[in-house]
Amino acid sequence: MVSNSVLLGFVLCTILYQQCFAYVPRMLHGRPKGGLVGTPGTKHHLLGETRPKLPPEQWFIQKLDHFNGADSRVWKQRYFVNDTYYKPGGPIFIQIGGEGTADPIWMVEGSWIKYAREYNAFCAMLEHRFYGNSHPTDDMSVSNLQYLSSEQALADLAAFIVDLKNNVDPTAKVITFGGSYPGSLSAWFRLKYPHLVDGAVASSAPLLSEINFIEYLQVVTDSLRTYDGTDACNEAIRKATDSITSALKTAEGRVQIKQSFRLCDSIDPSNEKDIANLFSTLSGNFENVVQYNKDNRAFEGAQGTNITIDTLCGIMTDQTISDPVQRYAKVNNLLLDVYKQPCQDYKYDKMIDTLRQTSWTSSASEGGRQWTYQTCTEFGWYQSSDDVRQPFGHSFPIDFWIEQCQDIFGNNFNITMISDAVKRSNTDYGALMIKISKVLFPNGSIDPWHAMGVLKDLNPDARAVYINGTAHCANMYPDSPDDPPQLVQARLEIFMQIGEWLQEKH
């Protein structure tokens, strides 16, 4: 007979699935939990006042499959609007949702809201299908995820914008905004539906799909060098990585690593995928901070919003701690404390089991399963350890990432399928040879994603805004007194360009 206490424990563990045994790394395929664009700060920077009331969610009836006329199934897609600054004759601004929950905070915060006030714009944000509360299907099974793609998302935008214009002003000009993957969507929407959009801001937008994204850790390595202009931080990471590799070869060393890094589970040296995931997780500590270095955003809603490259490299080069491994562990444990995690997960099978969950109530529905699916079927972008210059070791090569696709979604998700998918995306959208007009491409030099983006003008009407010293989507966040002058200038350049687009005759 099972005791009541055991039954109660099982029920609690079922209810608290994520806390009990669900595990997804804080950084998965370059995406932190919550999505690639973080939440703006907690102060209403635009007016210097308390943030106004957030708008309520609304629902748009959307087709499930835009490319099959015989399929009449529909679903409800979530969106938000803010007409506070709108005046008749003003434009429509669209914030494009991406690989996470659409946060209504963006309806009252961010540079685009500042632009909306100046240009009397009607603002709307459409949540991406399969993310947040926009559930087109009963679950996230592979058979249903076939309706998750950038092409379907662009068609969602087209249907939404047509309806919105009819209800607001059929003659209104439309400007789209997006950051990271939604930045790509912003550019691609201008490419595919030029009759529906009069200008696009594509912030930190990766346009080149690539399976083995070795450039990601190359940029992380270069960005860590900005700490003091030397390789001291990278060398300390390299020494720590080498020492951990050696320590894992002995039972005593494995016990020490488990204790130092507060690992949730003991280390099995024969499990290569666990070892790969451990090293990938430790590198993710640096990837996350570098990607969002000094951005004016909430650090995942946790304390420690001021954790930067300087913070981590200050620890890694601290000579009062003689052992580089202990410095590396201090970085790891600092972030565990920031995220209020009692221990560091790294077990591969635990991660895969979580990402196999198909229910909308599972922890995988936060976005990890959906984003992984899109990387497997469209983009690649796997941050492997295959570059010889980066300091994080070479334990998580490209095969490690390809195997995740198979382990989560099935054996047919192999290298051939992924290669074909990436090739198709580049062919469909044009990658870095995209033929496009009326688009701005802001990118920050610190941001690892800039390696897949447009860094030089494509033509006089499709221009790059390269912001030295800034990170991922920095231009999108509210103004801050600490903003460097080059970021202030970039926001002004974007503002002026939007004005020129709006003045042009139809």
Short mmCIF file of C-alpha atoms in Angstrom, two decimals:
data_model
loop_
_atom_site.label_atom_id
_atom_site.label_comp_id
_atom_site.label_asym_id
_atom_site.label_seq_id
_atom_site.Cartn_x
_atom_site.Cartn_y
_atom_site.Cartn_z
CA MET A 1 0.00 0.00 0.00
CA VAL A 2 1.28 3.46 -0.91
CA SER A 3 1.32 5.87 2.03
CA ASN A 4 -0.58 9.14 1.95
CA SER A 5 2.69 11.06 2.23
CA VAL A 6 4.07 9.36 -0.87
CA LEU A 7 0.87 10.07 -2.77
CA LEU A 8 0.94 13.68 -1.64
CA GLY A 9 4.57 13.96 -2.77
CA PHE A 10 3.68 12.55 -6.17
CA VAL A 11 0.78 14.97 -6.58
CA LEU A 12 2.93 17.93 -5.57
CA CYS A 13 5.67 16.85 -7.94
CA THR A 14 3.14 16.53 -10.74
CA ILE A 15 1.76 19.99 -10.02
CA LEU A 16 5.22 21.49 -9.64
CA TYR A 17 6.60 19.63 -12.64
CA GLN A 18 9.23 22.18 -13.50
CA GLN A 19 10.62 22.41 -9.99
CA CYS A 20 10.66 18.63 -9.52
CA PHE A 21 12.35 17.25 -12.58
CA ALA A 22 11.97 19.52 -15.60
CA TYR A 23 15.17 21.00 -16.93
CA VAL A 24 15.97 23.29 -19.82
CA PRO A 25 19.28 25.22 -19.83
CA ARG A 26 19.13 28.94 -19.16
CA MET A 27 20.58 29.38 -22.66
CA LEU A 28 19.23 27.00 -25.32
CA HIS A 29 20.27 27.59 -28.94
CA GLY A 30 21.15 31.20 -28.07
CA ARG A 31 17.74 31.73 -26.50
CA PRO A 32 17.32 32.46 -22.78
CA LYS A 33 14.13 31.48 -21.05
CA GLY A 34 11.46 34.02 -21.89
CA GLY A 35 12.71 34.67 -25.40
CA LEU A 36 15.54 36.45 -27.13
CA VAL A 37 14.29 39.94 -26.31
CA GLY A 38 14.22 40.62 -22.58
CA THR A 39 11.75 42.64 -20.56
CA PRO A 40 12.28 46.42 -20.39
CA GLY A 41 13.07 48.07 -17.08
CA THR A 42 10.55 48.63 -14.32
CA LYS A 43 10.40 52.41 -14.61
CA HIS A 44 8.39 54.27 -17.25
CA HIS A 45 11.43 55.99 -18.76
CA LEU A 46 9.52 57.77 -21.50
CA LEU A 47 7.57 60.10 -19.22
CA GLY A 48 9.62 59.80 -16.06
CA GLU A 49 6.48 58.59 -14.29
CA THR A 50 4.99 55.35 -13.08
CA ARG A 51 4.25 53.06 -15.98
CA PRO A 52 0.67 53.44 -17.30
CA LYS A 53 -1.80 50.60 -17.08
CA LEU A 54 -1.01 47.73 -19.42
CA PRO A 55 -3.50 47.09 -22.22
CA PRO A 56 -5.74 44.00 -22.06
CA GLU A 57 -5.17 41.03 -24.31
CA GLN A 58 -7.33 40.69 -27.41
CA TRP A 59 -7.83 37.84 -29.85
CA PHE A 60 -7.69 37.63 -33.63
CA ILE A 61 -9.26 34.77 -35.58
CA GLN A 62 -6.43 33.32 -37.66
CA LYS A 63 -6.15 30.52 -40.21
CA LEU A 64 -4.21 27.46 -39.12
CA ASP A 65 -2.62 26.88 -42.53
CA HIS A 66 -2.36 29.91 -44.78
CA PHE A 67 -0.98 27.85 -47.66
CA ASN A 68 -3.74 25.27 -47.99
CA GLY A 69 -6.96 26.76 -49.28
CA ALA A 70 -8.80 23.53 -48.56
CA ASP A 71 -7.98 23.76 -44.84
CA SER A 72 -10.59 25.96 -43.17
CA ARG A 73 -9.45 25.45 -39.57
CA VAL A 74 -8.97 28.60 -37.48
CA TRP A 75 -7.66 29.52 -34.04
CA LYS A 76 -7.36 32.56 -31.76
CA GLN A 77 -4.12 34.56 -31.81
CA ARG A 78 -3.34 36.97 -29.00
CA TYR A 79 -2.53 40.63 -29.59
CA PHE A 80 -2.34 43.96 -27.76
CA VAL A 81 -2.97 47.54 -28.85
CA ASN A 82 -2.12 51.00 -27.54
CA ASP A 83 -3.86 53.95 -29.19
CA THR A 84 -2.78 56.49 -26.56
CA TYR A 85 -0.71 58.51 -29.00
CA TYR A 86 -2.76 57.91 -32.12
CA LYS A 87 -4.26 60.79 -34.07
CA PRO A 88 -6.22 60.42 -37.32
CA GLY A 89 -3.82 60.30 -40.22
CA GLY A 90 -1.08 58.78 -38.09
CA PRO A 91 0.75 55.56 -38.98
CA ILE A 92 0.36 52.06 -37.58
CA PHE A 93 3.35 50.62 -35.74
CA ILE A 94 3.56 46.83 -35.39
CA GLN A 95 5.77 45.13 -32.81
CA ILE A 96 6.35 41.56 -34.01
CA GLY A 97 6.19 38.80 -31.42
CA GLY A 98 8.79 36.06 -31.38
CA GLU A 99 9.97 32.93 -29.63
CA GLY A 100 8.42 33.74 -26.26
CA THR A 101 5.37 35.18 -24.57
CA ALA A 102 4.31 38.57 -25.94
CA ASP A 103 4.80 40.88 -22.97
CA PRO A 104 2.34 43.82 -22.86
CA ILE A 105 5.02 45.86 -21.09
CA TRP A 106 6.36 46.52 -24.59
CA MET A 107 3.09 48.36 -25.30
CA VAL A 108 4.10 51.15 -22.92
CA GLU A 109 7.91 50.91 -22.90
CA GLY A 110 10.76 50.91 -25.38
CA SER A 111 12.12 53.17 -28.07
CA TRP A 112 9.29 52.34 -30.47
CA ILE A 113 6.79 53.82 -28.00
CA LYS A 114 8.85 57.01 -27.89
CA TYR A 115 8.70 57.09 -31.70
CA ALA A 116 4.95 56.42 -31.57
CA ARG A 117 4.39 59.46 -29.36
CA GLU A 118 6.30 61.69 -31.76
CA TYR A 119 4.61 60.33 -34.90
CA ASN A 120 1.08 59.89 -33.45
CA ALA A 121 1.11 56.17 -34.18
CA PHE A 122 -1.39 53.44 -33.42
CA CYS A 123 0.59 50.59 -31.82
CA ALA A 124 -0.13 46.87 -31.95
CA MET A 125 1.81 43.74 -31.01
CA LEU A 126 0.96 40.29 -32.39
CA GLU A 127 2.09 37.23 -30.48
CA HIS A 128 3.85 34.55 -32.55
CA ARG A 129 1.90 31.36 -33.17
CA PHE A 130 2.77 28.51 -30.79
CA TYR A 131 4.31 30.87 -28.20
CA GLY A 132 2.82 32.47 -25.12
CA ASN A 133 -0.95 31.97 -25.12
CA SER A 134 -1.31 31.72 -28.90
CA HIS A 135 -2.04 28.01 -29.27
CA PRO A 136 -3.14 27.02 -32.78
CA THR A 137 -3.39 23.30 -31.93
CA ASP A 138 -4.31 21.06 -29.01
CA ASP A 139 -0.69 20.31 -28.18
CA MET A 140 2.89 20.60 -29.43
CA SER A 141 3.20 17.15 -31.00
CA VAL A 142 5.44 16.90 -34.05
CA SER A 143 2.38 16.48 -36.28
CA ASN A 144 1.06 19.81 -34.99
CA LEU A 145 4.38 21.64 -35.02
CA GLN A 146 4.35 21.40 -38.80
CA TYR A 147 2.27 24.58 -38.59
CA LEU A 148 5.06 26.38 -36.74
CA SER A 149 7.25 28.23 -39.23
CA SER A 150 8.44 31.72 -40.06
CA GLU A 151 6.41 31.59 -43.28
CA GLN A 152 3.19 30.88 -41.40
CA ALA A 153 4.09 33.64 -38.91
CA LEU A 154 4.56 36.14 -41.74
CA ALA A 155 1.20 35.15 -43.21
CA ASP A 156 -0.33 35.65 -39.74
CA LEU A 157 1.09 39.18 -39.75
CA ALA A 158 -0.27 39.88 -43.20
CA ALA A 159 -3.82 38.83 -42.27
CA PHE A 160 -3.65 40.77 -39.02
CA ILE A 161 -2.35 43.96 -40.65
CA VAL A 162 -4.96 43.89 -43.41
CA ASP A 163 -7.72 43.61 -40.80
CA LEU A 164 -6.15 46.24 -38.54
CA LYS A 165 -5.82 48.76 -41.35
CA ASN A 166 -9.44 48.23 -42.33
CA ASN A 167 -10.49 49.00 -38.77
CA VAL A 168 -8.09 51.90 -38.06
CA ASP A 169 -7.33 53.59 -41.37
CA PRO A 170 -7.02 51.79 -44.74
CA THR A 171 -4.63 54.51 -45.94
CA ALA A 172 -2.35 54.42 -42.88
CA LYS A 173 1.32 53.70 -43.40
CA VAL A 174 2.71 50.69 -41.55
CA ILE A 175 6.11 50.37 -39.87
CA THR A 176 7.18 47.03 -38.39
CA PHE A 177 9.59 46.52 -35.49
CA GLY A 178 11.27 43.40 -34.23
CA GLY A 179 14.34 42.29 -32.33
CA SER A 180 16.39 39.12 -32.87
CA TYR A 181 14.24 36.47 -34.62
CA PRO A 182 11.32 38.96 -34.79
CA GLY A 183 13.85 41.35 -36.30
CA SER A 184 14.38 38.81 -39.04
CA LEU A 185 10.61 38.58 -39.43
CA SER A 186 10.43 42.36 -39.73
CA ALA A 187 12.88 42.34 -42.65
CA TRP A 188 11.34 39.24 -44.23
CA PHE A 189 7.86 40.75 -44.01
CA ARG A 190 9.04 43.77 -45.96
CA LEU A 191 10.54 41.34 -48.50
CA LYS A 192 7.46 39.12 -48.85
CA TYR A 193 4.65 41.63 -48.32
CA PRO A 194 6.01 45.03 -49.50
CA HIS A 195 2.50 46.23 -50.30
CA LEU A 196 1.54 45.96 -46.62
CA VAL A 197 4.51 47.65 -44.94
CA ASP A 198 6.16 51.00 -45.62
CA GLY A 199 9.31 50.52 -43.55
CA ALA A 200 10.89 47.98 -41.23
CA VAL A 201 13.29 48.12 -38.29
CA ALA A 202 15.09 44.78 -37.96
CA SER A 203 17.11 44.97 -34.74
CA SER A 204 19.80 42.33 -34.10
CA ALA A 205 18.24 40.30 -36.89
CA PRO A 206 20.03 37.10 -37.98
CA LEU A 207 19.40 36.73 -41.71
CA LEU A 208 21.89 34.00 -42.58
CA SER A 209 20.74 30.55 -41.53
CA GLU A 210 23.67 28.30 -40.70
CA ILE A 211 23.92 24.87 -39.11
CA ASN A 212 27.26 25.24 -37.37
CA PHE A 213 27.19 28.73 -35.89
CA ILE A 214 30.82 28.76 -34.78
CA GLU A 215 30.89 32.54 -35.09
CA TYR A 216 28.75 32.80 -31.94
CA LEU A 217 31.53 31.76 -29.57
CA GLN A 218 34.04 33.67 -31.70
CA VAL A 219 32.16 36.88 -30.91
CA VAL A 220 31.80 35.88 -27.25
CA THR A 221 35.58 35.42 -27.15
CA ASP A 222 36.17 38.82 -28.75
CA SER A 223 33.62 40.47 -26.46
CA LEU A 224 35.26 39.08 -23.32
CA ARG A 225 38.46 40.69 -24.53
CA THR A 226 36.82 44.12 -24.13
CA TYR A 227 37.12 43.70 -20.34
CA ASP A 228 40.72 44.90 -20.25
CA GLY A 229 41.88 44.73 -23.86
CA THR A 230 43.77 41.49 -23.26
CA ASP A 231 43.09 37.76 -23.36
CA ALA A 232 43.36 37.42 -19.58
CA CYS A 233 39.70 36.53 -19.13
CA ASN A 234 39.69 34.04 -22.00
CA GLU A 235 42.91 32.45 -20.80
CA ALA A 236 41.49 32.01 -17.32
CA ILE A 237 38.42 30.31 -18.81
CA ARG A 238 40.65 28.11 -20.97
CA LYS A 239 42.74 27.04 -17.97
CA ALA A 240 39.62 26.29 -15.95
CA THR A 241 38.17 24.25 -18.80
CA ASP A 242 41.38 22.23 -19.19
CA SER A 243 41.54 21.60 -15.45
CA ILE A 244 37.91 20.44 -15.34
CA THR A 245 38.58 18.10 -18.25
CA SER A 246 41.46 16.56 -16.31
CA ALA A 247 39.50 16.40 -13.05
CA LEU A 248 36.67 14.47 -14.69
CA LYS A 249 39.05 11.57 -15.34
CA THR A 250 39.25 10.65 -11.64
CA ALA A 251 36.59 9.81 -9.08
CA GLU A 252 38.04 12.31 -6.63
CA GLY A 253 38.07 15.03 -9.28
CA ARG A 254 34.46 14.38 -10.24
CA VAL A 255 33.36 14.71 -6.63
CA GLN A 256 35.22 18.01 -6.37
CA ILE A 257 33.66 19.37 -9.56
CA LYS A 258 30.19 18.38 -8.36
CA GLN A 259 30.73 20.19 -5.07
CA SER A 260 32.40 23.28 -6.51
CA PHE A 261 29.77 23.85 -9.20
CA ARG A 262 26.83 22.77 -7.03
CA LEU A 263 25.78 20.15 -9.58
CA CYS A 264 22.41 18.51 -8.98
CA ASP A 265 23.69 15.04 -9.92
CA SER A 266 26.88 13.04 -9.72
CA ILE A 267 28.99 12.84 -12.86
CA ASP A 268 29.09 9.70 -14.98
CA PRO A 269 32.31 10.00 -17.03
CA SER A 270 31.07 7.41 -19.53
CA ASN A 271 28.05 9.52 -20.49
CA GLU A 272 29.47 11.71 -23.25
CA LYS A 273 26.25 13.67 -23.72
CA ASP A 274 26.16 14.60 -20.04
CA ILE A 275 29.75 15.81 -20.25
CA ALA A 276 28.96 17.79 -23.40
CA ASN A 277 25.92 19.32 -21.76
CA LEU A 278 27.91 20.23 -18.67
CA PHE A 279 30.52 22.16 -20.65
CA SER A 280 27.82 23.74 -22.82
CA THR A 281 25.93 24.84 -19.71
CA LEU A 282 29.04 26.41 -18.18
CA SER A 283 29.77 28.30 -21.38
CA GLY A 284 26.13 29.41 -21.39
CA ASN A 285 26.81 31.41 -18.22
CA PHE A 286 29.08 33.65 -20.27
CA GLU A 287 26.98 33.55 -23.43
CA ASN A 288 23.94 34.91 -21.61
CA VAL A 289 25.79 37.79 -19.98
CA VAL A 290 27.72 38.72 -23.13
CA GLN A 291 24.61 38.62 -25.30
CA TYR A 292 22.84 41.14 -23.06
CA ASN A 293 25.82 43.05 -21.71
CA LYS A 294 24.74 46.40 -20.24
CA ASP A 295 21.41 46.35 -22.09
CA ASN A 296 18.79 48.47 -20.36
CA ARG A 297 16.58 45.52 -19.50
CA ALA A 298 15.51 43.46 -16.52
CA PHE A 299 17.88 40.54 -16.05
CA GLU A 300 15.24 37.81 -16.39
CA GLY A 301 13.26 39.46 -13.62
CA ALA A 302 15.88 38.46 -11.05
CA GLN A 303 18.25 40.36 -8.84
CA GLY A 304 21.68 41.04 -10.28
CA THR A 305 20.60 43.19 -13.21
CA ASN A 306 24.09 44.72 -13.25
CA ILE A 307 25.90 41.46 -14.04
CA THR A 308 28.07 42.25 -17.04
CA ILE A 309 31.21 41.15 -18.85
CA ASP A 310 33.13 43.21 -16.31
CA THR A 311 31.50 41.25 -13.48
CA LEU A 312 32.35 37.83 -14.86
CA CYS A 313 35.83 38.70 -16.11
CA GLY A 314 36.55 40.47 -12.85
CA ILE A 315 35.92 37.14 -11.13
CA MET A 316 37.89 35.11 -13.69
CA THR A 317 40.97 37.34 -13.37
CA ASP A 318 40.80 37.71 -9.58
CA GLN A 319 44.28 36.71 -8.44
CA THR A 320 43.18 36.37 -4.82
CA ILE A 321 41.59 33.10 -5.97
CA SER A 322 44.56 31.09 -7.21
CA ASP A 323 42.62 28.23 -8.85
CA PRO A 324 40.91 29.16 -12.18
CA VAL A 325 38.42 26.32 -11.61
CA GLN A 326 37.24 27.95 -8.39
CA ARG A 327 36.84 31.26 -10.21
CA TYR A 328 34.82 29.49 -12.92
CA ALA A 329 32.71 27.89 -10.19
CA LYS A 330 32.18 31.28 -8.55
CA VAL A 331 30.73 32.61 -11.81
CA ASN A 332 28.44 29.60 -12.08
CA ASN A 333 27.28 29.88 -8.48
CA LEU A 334 26.71 33.61 -8.75
CA LEU A 335 24.25 32.97 -11.57
CA LEU A 336 22.63 30.09 -9.70
CA ASP A 337 21.96 32.53 -6.88
CA VAL A 338 20.68 35.21 -9.28
CA TYR A 339 18.19 32.74 -10.77
CA LYS A 340 17.41 31.30 -7.32
CA GLN A 341 18.43 27.79 -8.34
CA PRO A 342 19.65 25.48 -5.56
CA CYS A 343 21.85 23.43 -7.88
CA GLN A 344 23.13 23.29 -11.45
CA ASP A 345 21.31 20.87 -13.74
CA TYR A 346 23.22 19.40 -16.65
CA LYS A 347 21.88 15.87 -17.25
CA TYR A 348 21.23 15.40 -20.95
CA ASP A 349 18.38 12.89 -20.66
CA LYS A 350 16.60 15.14 -18.17
CA MET A 351 16.77 18.01 -20.65
CA ILE A 352 15.58 15.84 -23.54
CA ASP A 353 12.70 14.41 -21.50
CA THR A 354 11.57 17.96 -20.73
CA LEU A 355 11.77 19.07 -24.36
CA ARG A 356 9.78 16.01 -25.46
CA GLN A 357 6.76 17.18 -23.49
CA THR A 358 3.92 18.19 -25.80
CA SER A 359 1.32 19.57 -23.38
CA TRP A 360 0.65 23.28 -23.19
CA THR A 361 0.84 22.93 -19.40
CA SER A 362 4.36 21.48 -19.46
CA SER A 363 7.50 23.49 -18.81
CA ALA A 364 8.55 22.88 -22.43
CA SER A 365 5.69 25.12 -23.59
CA GLU A 366 7.59 28.16 -22.28
CA GLY A 367 9.26 28.12 -25.68
CA GLY A 368 12.20 25.73 -25.48
CA ARG A 369 10.53 22.95 -27.45
CA GLN A 370 9.12 25.29 -30.09
CA TRP A 371 12.38 27.18 -30.62
CA THR A 372 14.35 23.95 -30.84
CA TYR A 373 11.89 22.74 -33.48
CA GLN A 374 12.40 25.91 -35.52
CA THR A 375 16.18 25.54 -35.34
CA CYS A 376 15.81 21.94 -36.56
CA THR A 377 13.41 22.74 -39.39
CA GLU A 378 14.48 26.21 -40.56
CA PHE A 379 17.55 27.91 -39.16
CA GLY A 380 20.18 25.76 -37.48
CA TRP A 381 22.15 28.36 -35.50
CA TYR A 382 23.81 25.80 -33.24
CA GLN A 383 26.44 27.39 -31.03
CA SER A 384 28.97 24.57 -31.21
CA SER A 385 32.43 24.42 -29.66
CA ASP A 386 34.11 23.70 -33.01
CA ASP A 387 35.99 26.99 -33.31
CA VAL A 388 39.62 26.50 -32.26
CA ARG A 389 40.04 29.99 -30.76
CA GLN A 390 37.26 29.99 -28.19
CA PRO A 391 38.18 29.06 -24.58
CA PHE A 392 35.26 26.85 -23.56
CA GLY A 393 36.71 23.53 -24.72
CA HIS A 394 35.54 21.35 -27.57
CA SER A 395 33.14 19.00 -25.81
CA PHE A 396 29.94 20.20 -27.50
CA PRO A 397 30.62 19.91 -31.25
CA ILE A 398 28.01 20.24 -33.98
CA ASP A 399 27.05 16.56 -33.78
CA PHE A 400 25.92 17.12 -30.19
CA TRP A 401 23.36 19.66 -31.39
CA ILE A 402 22.17 17.65 -34.38
CA GLU A 403 21.55 14.65 -32.15
CA GLN A 404 19.28 16.79 -29.97
CA CYS A 405 16.93 17.24 -32.92
CA GLN A 406 16.74 13.48 -33.36
CA ASP A 407 16.43 12.72 -29.65
CA ILE A 408 13.58 15.22 -29.22
CA PHE A 409 11.64 14.96 -32.47
CA GLY A 410 12.61 11.63 -34.09
CA ASN A 411 15.29 10.00 -36.19
CA ASN A 412 14.18 11.65 -39.43
CA PHE A 413 15.42 14.96 -37.99
CA ASN A 414 18.92 14.18 -39.16
CA ILE A 415 21.74 16.21 -40.65
CA THR A 416 20.41 15.78 -44.19
CA MET A 417 16.97 17.10 -43.26
CA ILE A 418 18.41 20.01 -41.28
CA SER A 419 20.84 20.89 -44.08
CA ASP A 420 18.00 20.94 -46.59
CA ALA A 421 15.89 23.08 -44.25
CA VAL A 422 18.65 25.65 -43.72
CA LYS A 423 19.36 25.78 -47.45
CA ARG A 424 15.67 26.36 -48.14
CA SER A 425 15.49 29.23 -45.62
CA ASN A 426 18.46 30.97 -47.21
CA THR A 427 17.00 30.42 -50.68
CA ASP A 428 13.56 31.60 -49.62
CA TYR A 429 14.66 34.81 -47.89
CA GLY A 430 17.99 35.57 -49.59
CA ALA A 431 20.14 35.40 -46.46
CA LEU A 432 22.73 38.22 -46.51
CA MET A 433 22.13 38.76 -50.23
CA ILE A 434 18.53 39.77 -49.60
CA LYS A 435 17.13 42.24 -52.16
CA ILE A 436 15.16 44.66 -50.07
CA SER A 437 14.36 48.33 -49.49
CA LYS A 438 13.16 50.56 -46.67
CA VAL A 439 14.75 48.50 -43.90
CA LEU A 440 17.15 49.42 -41.10
CA PHE A 441 19.42 46.78 -39.56
CA PRO A 442 20.67 47.88 -36.11
CA ASN A 443 23.31 45.54 -34.64
CA GLY A 444 25.63 45.75 -31.65
CA SER A 445 29.29 44.77 -31.80
CA ILE A 446 29.14 42.85 -28.48
CA ASP A 447 26.13 40.78 -29.56
CA PRO A 448 27.13 37.31 -30.85
CA TRP A 449 24.10 37.30 -33.17
CA HIS A 450 25.49 40.19 -35.19
CA ALA A 451 27.66 37.66 -37.03
CA MET A 452 24.54 36.46 -38.86
CA GLY A 453 23.25 39.95 -39.60
CA VAL A 454 23.64 42.87 -41.98
CA LEU A 455 26.64 44.98 -40.93
CA LYS A 456 27.08 47.08 -44.05
CA ASP A 457 24.53 48.92 -46.16
CA LEU A 458 22.90 46.66 -48.73
CA ASN A 459 21.87 49.71 -50.74
CA PRO A 460 20.97 53.35 -49.99
CA ASP A 461 17.49 52.19 -48.94
CA ALA A 462 18.51 49.20 -46.80
CA ARG A 463 21.05 50.40 -44.30
CA ALA A 464 23.05 48.94 -41.46
CA VAL A 465 23.22 50.73 -38.10
CA TYR A 466 26.28 49.22 -36.44
CA ILE A 467 26.50 50.23 -32.78
CA ASN A 468 29.95 49.73 -31.32
CA GLY A 469 30.01 48.49 -27.74
CA THR A 470 26.36 47.45 -27.44
CA ALA A 471 24.71 44.05 -27.19
CA HIS A 472 21.56 42.27 -28.28
CA CYS A 473 18.65 44.56 -29.27
CA ALA A 474 20.08 47.42 -27.18
CA ASN A 475 18.41 50.05 -29.35
CA MET A 476 14.95 48.68 -28.55
CA TYR A 477 15.04 49.35 -24.82
CA PRO A 478 14.01 52.57 -23.06
CA ASP A 479 16.47 55.43 -22.82
CA SER A 480 18.83 55.45 -19.88
CA PRO A 481 21.19 58.15 -18.59
CA ASP A 482 23.93 55.51 -18.84
CA ASP A 483 23.44 54.93 -22.57
CA PRO A 484 26.68 55.47 -24.53
CA PRO A 485 26.58 58.27 -27.12
CA GLN A 486 26.72 55.81 -30.03
CA LEU A 487 23.50 54.16 -28.81
CA VAL A 488 21.80 57.54 -28.39
CA GLN A 489 22.87 58.41 -31.95
CA ALA A 490 21.58 55.09 -33.31
CA ARG A 491 18.14 55.63 -31.79
CA LEU A 492 18.05 59.12 -33.30
CA GLU A 493 19.05 57.75 -36.70
CA ILE A 494 16.24 55.19 -36.55
CA PHE A 495 13.77 57.89 -35.49
CA MET A 496 14.76 60.16 -38.38
CA GLN A 497 14.58 57.34 -40.92
CA ILE A 498 11.08 56.41 -39.81
CA GLY A 499 10.11 60.04 -40.32
CA GLU A 500 11.41 59.97 -43.88
CA TRP A 501 9.47 56.78 -44.63
CA LEU A 502 6.29 58.34 -43.30
CA GLN A 503 6.72 61.48 -45.39
CA GLU A 504 7.07 59.57 -48.65
CA LYS A 505 4.00 59.48 -50.87
CA HIS A 506 2.26 56.15 -51.43
#
